[in-house]
């Protein structure tokens, strides 16, 4: 069972990272060590070439890991990224991003997981980007 | 000699990524395969814990690689990130980020480099984050 | 359907990388873009602390990617690693390694995939290491 | 000043990793947080295409980080790799590898550094591979 709810996450964001709310990120599902997000498309995300910028995808992936980590360890908004590795696999369409995250290990001090990002409606054609990331957990 | 100037970069940004200009990023130096940027501190970058968010640092580092790549291959705003790996080494201060980038290889199709991010005024205490990244170059 | 067989892989190894055969690596399964290997335990793999060394796991993971890539693109022993990222998640037992690889993207020039390594008999407890890797494909 | 000597490192290897000695790895220099190694060329390292195999370079780079970490924290052979990221930049010549490692951060629990590998005699033409790696340090 997930140890955090979408409502609790939005509360943290409202209090401490209002910018995230402005982006319209939707939480479609939270499981134990997993989450599925949807990031609606915004003109502001575009980079030369008419495609969604890398930093946009990195930001959404990092946010997905943060949520998936808290789904395992509980409310721990002080969990911080220690590393993130992203590979861009194909040009995303100018549509929403579907973001699927899965924690592969949650230890006492570190959590590690992976995130796949898809262009909405093209999930069958494989991810547009793939991320692995390590989070450092606050003492509990 | 750098094959692109700060002015040309700002022109591309104005035309295609106005958001970058809003962030106030400064280009302090461009060499052949190197650049030094300064990202002034903004409240909007903060994450829980009062520190600069990971995605902020990823975005600035990605931008530094894009500039350093163009300093070697010339105006090539269609160069795109194929991978980026970031390690967060210590909590940045709530001050400007100084960003130093160096291209280690520029081939026909791919360029690879590294980026070190420092809290301004604490450059001697080592980077707060370190990035390596690969860019795919458009055919010339 | 896999475009290469275990027998063809062992033939390449016999001709060009006899060392791999000495290690006793077993190919348990090859699918289209997937493979499952088993690396029997050897005293020679041990590092201080009595655990299997990192380079042993990196080598087996790299080999798994090479095989999985050829399962998609056909015999292409000249495919070469361009990057490999490994995260060690827990101390492996002094037993065989089970290695599962999956290609996430196979393009014209690059293939990208992930590899999970397990201690044999403890597959349910999650991977001991996780790898992502990019291969450069020879012109076809 | 380096907190470990080449002689102490070879002692650990003799006792616990005799295989490393068989490879003929030479320690040319150890500083505080740095080391320079030379790995003589061996037929056994070759992969299809007549080039030095990726796992050979990963193993040497991992060893360099292990030594550079101990140069900062002292004899700590139980320090273990938690992550390693390698990018292969160009085909190495069939000659010795020169390996330069630099620790960028040594904290209480983690150390992070980078390694550049060169073909001997072609150091001016840039690295053949570049590595970043994190080590977990034993409690002191």
PDB file of N, CA and C in Angstrom, chain B residues 72-119:
ATOM      1  N   UNK B  72      32.222  24.876 -30.296  1.00  0.00           N
ATOM      2  CA  UNK B  72      33.140  24.038 -31.078  1.00  0.00           C
ATOM      3  C   UNK B  72      32.622  23.803 -32.492  1.00  0.00           C
ATOM      4  N   UNK B  73      31.321  23.595 -32.628  1.00  0.00           N
ATOM      5  CA  UNK B  73      30.805  23.186 -33.946  1.00  0.00           C
ATOM      6  C   UNK B  73      30.095  24.333 -34.668  1.00  0.00           C
ATOM      7  N   UNK B  74      29.953  25.456 -34.002  1.00  0.00           N
ATOM      8  CA  UNK B  74      29.259  26.588 -34.616  1.00  0.00           C
ATOM      9  C   UNK B  74      27.763  26.532 -34.347  1.00  0.00           C
ATOM     10  N   UNK B  75      27.052  27.514 -34.850  1.00  0.00           N
ATOM     11  CA  UNK B  75      25.617  27.643 -34.590  1.00  0.00           C
ATOM     12  C   UNK B  75      24.903  26.360 -34.990  1.00  0.00           C
ATOM     13  N   UNK B  76      24.375  25.661 -34.016  1.00  0.00           N
ATOM     14  CA  UNK B  76      23.764  24.358 -34.269  1.00  0.00           C
ATOM     15  C   UNK B  76      22.725  24.152 -33.202  1.00  0.00           C
ATOM     16  N   UNK B  77      21.731  25.059 -33.207  1.00  0.00           N
ATOM     17  CA  UNK B  77      20.774  25.025 -32.109  1.00  0.00           C
ATOM     18  C   UNK B  77      19.957  23.739 -32.119  1.00  0.00           C
ATOM     19  N   UNK B  78      20.055  22.968 -33.216  1.00  0.00           N
ATOM     20  CA  UNK B  78      19.337  21.697 -33.259  1.00  0.00           C
ATOM     21  C   UNK B  78      20.124  20.561 -32.609  1.00  0.00           C
ATOM     22  N   UNK B  79      21.309  20.825 -32.150  1.00  0.00           N
ATOM     23  CA  UNK B  79      22.027  19.823 -31.349  1.00  0.00           C
ATOM     24  C   UNK B  79      21.148  19.466 -30.154  1.00  0.00           C
ATOM     25  N   UNK B  80      20.994  18.175 -29.881  1.00  0.00           N
ATOM     26  CA  UNK B  80      20.110  17.764 -28.780  1.00  0.00           C
ATOM     27  C   UNK B  80      20.841  16.832 -27.816  1.00  0.00           C
ATOM     28  N   UNK B  81      20.450  16.925 -26.566  1.00  0.00           N
ATOM     29  CA  UNK B  81      20.989  16.050 -25.540  1.00  0.00           C
ATOM     30  C   UNK B  81      20.587  14.611 -25.840  1.00  0.00           C
ATOM     31  N   UNK B  82      21.545  13.680 -25.785  1.00  0.00           N
ATOM     32  CA  UNK B  82      21.135  12.277 -25.857  1.00  0.00           C
ATOM     33  C   UNK B  82      21.230  11.618 -24.479  1.00  0.00           C
ATOM     34  N   UNK B  83      22.125  12.123 -23.633  1.00  0.00           N
ATOM     35  CA  UNK B  83      22.142  11.615 -22.259  1.00  0.00           C
ATOM     36  C   UNK B  83      22.728  12.670 -21.341  1.00  0.00           C
ATOM     37  N   UNK B  84      22.312  12.614 -20.104  1.00  0.00           N
ATOM     38  CA  UNK B  84      22.842  13.528 -19.094  1.00  0.00           C
ATOM     39  C   UNK B  84      22.862  12.792 -17.776  1.00  0.00           C
ATOM     40  N   UNK B  85      23.996  12.853 -17.111  1.00  0.00           N
ATOM     41  CA  UNK B  85      24.165  12.182 -15.819  1.00  0.00           C
ATOM     42  C   UNK B  85      24.612  13.225 -14.796  1.00  0.00           C
ATOM     43  N   UNK B  86      23.815  13.406 -13.748  1.00  0.00           N
ATOM     44  CA  UNK B  86      24.162  14.411 -12.737  1.00  0.00           C
ATOM     45  C   UNK B  86      24.341  13.755 -11.383  1.00  0.00           C
ATOM     46  N   UNK B  87      25.375  14.196 -10.665  1.00  0.00           N
ATOM     47  CA  UNK B  87      25.598  13.781  -9.289  1.00  0.00           C
ATOM     48  C   UNK B  87      25.581  15.022  -8.407  1.00  0.00           C
ATOM     49  N   UNK B  88      24.734  14.990  -7.395  1.00  0.00           N
ATOM     50  CA  UNK B  88      24.615  16.105  -6.462  1.00  0.00           C
ATOM     51  C   UNK B  88      25.577  15.840  -5.307  1.00  0.00           C
ATOM     52  N   UNK B  89      26.538  16.738  -5.104  1.00  0.00           N
ATOM     53  CA  UNK B  89      27.630  16.454  -4.183  1.00  0.00           C
ATOM     54  C   UNK B  89      27.454  17.127  -2.832  1.00  0.00           C
ATOM     55  N   UNK B  90      26.893  18.340  -2.834  1.00  0.00           N
ATOM     56  CA  UNK B  90      26.507  18.934  -1.550  1.00  0.00           C
ATOM     57  C   UNK B  90      25.418  19.967  -1.749  1.00  0.00           C
ATOM     58  N   UNK B  91      24.767  20.280  -0.677  1.00  0.00           N
ATOM     59  CA  UNK B  91      23.637  21.199  -0.702  1.00  0.00           C
ATOM     60  C   UNK B  91      24.116  22.585  -1.167  1.00  0.00           C
ATOM     61  N   UNK B  92      23.539  23.098  -2.250  1.00  0.00           N
ATOM     62  CA  UNK B  92      23.956  24.436  -2.681  1.00  0.00           C
ATOM     63  C   UNK B  92      23.422  25.490  -1.715  1.00  0.00           C
ATOM     64  N   UNK B  93      24.177  26.567  -1.572  1.00  0.00           N
ATOM     65  CA  UNK B  93      23.700  27.725  -0.811  1.00  0.00           C
ATOM     66  C   UNK B  93      22.609  28.449  -1.614  1.00  0.00           C
ATOM     67  N   UNK B  94      21.761  29.220  -0.929  1.00  0.00           N
ATOM     68  CA  UNK B  94      20.749  30.024  -1.657  1.00  0.00           C
ATOM     69  C   UNK B  94      21.404  31.259  -2.263  1.00  0.00           C
ATOM     70  N   UNK B  95      22.359  31.034  -3.147  1.00  0.00           N
ATOM     71  CA  UNK B  95      23.067  32.116  -3.851  1.00  0.00           C
ATOM     72  C   UNK B  95      23.160  31.740  -5.330  1.00  0.00           C
ATOM     73  N   UNK B  96      23.808  32.571  -6.126  1.00  0.00           N
ATOM     74  CA  UNK B  96      23.956  32.275  -7.560  1.00  0.00           C
ATOM     75  C   UNK B  96      24.767  30.993  -7.763  1.00  0.00           C
ATOM     76  N   UNK B  97      24.528  30.342  -8.894  1.00  0.00           N
ATOM     77  CA  UNK B  97      25.327  29.182  -9.310  1.00  0.00           C
ATOM     78  C   UNK B  97      26.355  29.637 -10.353  1.00  0.00           C
ATOM     79  N   UNK B  98      27.597  29.191 -10.172  1.00  0.00           N
ATOM     80  CA  UNK B  98      28.630  29.385 -11.187  1.00  0.00           C
ATOM     81  C   UNK B  98      28.801  28.040 -11.896  1.00  0.00           C
ATOM     82  N   UNK B  99      28.781  28.063 -13.209  1.00  0.00           N
ATOM     83  CA  UNK B  99      28.677  26.831 -13.991  1.00  0.00           C
ATOM     84  C   UNK B  99      29.818  26.780 -14.990  1.00  0.00           C
ATOM     85  N   UNK B 100      30.682  25.779 -14.871  1.00  0.00           N
ATOM     86  CA  UNK B 100      31.822  25.661 -15.786  1.00  0.00           C
ATOM     87  C   UNK B 100      31.705  24.397 -16.611  1.00  0.00           C
ATOM     88  N   UNK B 101      31.773  24.557 -17.918  1.00  0.00           N
ATOM     89  CA  UNK B 101      31.575  23.425 -18.823  1.00  0.00           C
ATOM     90  C   UNK B 101      32.778  23.277 -19.740  1.00  0.00           C
ATOM     91  N   UNK B 102      33.080  22.025 -20.062  1.00  0.00           N
ATOM     92  CA  UNK B 102      34.240  21.701 -20.890  1.00  0.00           C
ATOM     93  C   UNK B 102      33.863  20.527 -21.783  1.00  0.00           C
ATOM     94  N   UNK B 103      34.003  20.696 -23.089  1.00  0.00           N
ATOM     95  CA  UNK B 103      33.759  19.600 -24.023  1.00  0.00           C
ATOM     96  C   UNK B 103      34.997  18.707 -24.044  1.00  0.00           C
ATOM     97  N   UNK B 104      34.825  17.417 -23.804  1.00  0.00           N
ATOM     98  CA  UNK B 104      35.966  16.491 -23.801  1.00  0.00           C
ATOM     99  C   UNK B 104      36.166  15.833 -25.155  1.00  0.00           C
ATOM    100  N   UNK B 105      35.084  15.762 -25.933  1.00  0.00           N
ATOM    101  CA  UNK B 105      35.196  15.208 -27.279  1.00  0.00           C
ATOM    102  C   UNK B 105      34.123  15.806 -28.170  1.00  0.00           C
ATOM    103  N   UNK B 106      34.522  16.249 -29.343  1.00  0.00           N
ATOM    104  CA  UNK B 106      33.532  16.692 -30.327  1.00  0.00           C
ATOM    105  C   UNK B 106      33.814  15.934 -31.608  1.00  0.00           C
ATOM    106  N   UNK B 107      32.995  14.952 -31.885  1.00  0.00           N
ATOM    107  CA  UNK B 107      33.169  14.153 -33.095  1.00  0.00           C
ATOM    108  C   UNK B 107      32.229  14.649 -34.186  1.00  0.00           C
ATOM    109  N   UNK B 108      32.028  13.816 -35.178  1.00  0.00           N
ATOM    110  CA  UNK B 108      31.169  14.224 -36.286  1.00  0.00           C
ATOM    111  C   UNK B 108      29.706  14.183 -35.857  1.00  0.00           C
ATOM    112  N   UNK B 109      29.355  13.143 -35.093  1.00  0.00           N
ATOM    113  CA  UNK B 109      27.951  12.945 -34.750  1.00  0.00           C
ATOM    114  C   UNK B 109      27.636  13.221 -33.294  1.00  0.00           C
ATOM    115  N   UNK B 110      28.646  13.070 -32.419  1.00  0.00           N
ATOM    116  CA  UNK B 110      28.398  13.197 -30.988  1.00  0.00           C
ATOM    117  C   UNK B 110      29.427  14.104 -30.334  1.00  0.00           C
ATOM    118  N   UNK B 111      28.988  14.822 -29.317  1.00  0.00           N
ATOM    119  CA  UNK B 111      29.913  15.584 -28.472  1.00  0.00           C
ATOM    120  C   UNK B 111      29.666  15.154 -27.031  1.00  0.00           C
ATOM    121  N   UNK B 112      30.722  15.149 -26.240  1.00  0.00           N
ATOM    122  CA  UNK B 112      30.640  14.715 -24.848  1.00  0.00           C
ATOM    123  C   UNK B 112      31.397  15.718 -23.983  1.00  0.00           C
ATOM    124  N   UNK B 113      30.846  16.049 -22.836  1.00  0.00           N
ATOM    125  CA  UNK B 113      31.536  17.004 -21.979  1.00  0.00           C
ATOM    126  C   UNK B 113      31.135  16.872 -20.532  1.00  0.00           C
ATOM    127  N   UNK B 114      31.736  17.722 -19.708  1.00  0.00           N
ATOM    128  CA  UNK B 114      31.407  17.708 -18.285  1.00  0.00           C
ATOM    129  C   UNK B 114      31.126  19.118 -17.806  1.00  0.00           C
ATOM    130  N   UNK B 115      30.311  19.215 -16.770  1.00  0.00           N
ATOM    131  CA  UNK B 115      29.907  20.496 -16.208  1.00  0.00           C
ATOM    132  C   UNK B 115      30.060  20.431 -14.688  1.00  0.00           C
ATOM    133  N   UNK B 116      30.704  21.431 -14.116  1.00  0.00           N
ATOM    134  CA  UNK B 116      30.770  21.539 -12.652  1.00  0.00           C
ATOM    135  C   UNK B 116      29.977  22.759 -12.217  1.00  0.00           C
ATOM    136  N   UNK B 117      29.142  22.582 -11.198  1.00  0.00           N
ATOM    137  CA  UNK B 117      28.336  23.692 -10.667  1.00  0.00           C
ATOM    138  C   UNK B 117      28.816  24.037  -9.262  1.00  0.00           C
ATOM    139  N   UNK B 118      29.011  25.310  -9.021  1.00  0.00           N
ATOM    140  CA  UNK B 118      29.512  25.792  -7.731  1.00  0.00           C
ATOM    141  C   UNK B 118      28.537  26.806  -7.136  1.00  0.00           C
ATOM    142  N   UNK B 119      28.495  26.880  -5.807  1.00  0.00           N
ATOM    143  CA  UNK B 119      27.835  28.015  -5.161  1.00  0.00           C
ATOM    144  C   UNK B 119      28.769  29.205  -5.269  1.00  0.00           C
TER     145      UNK B 119
END
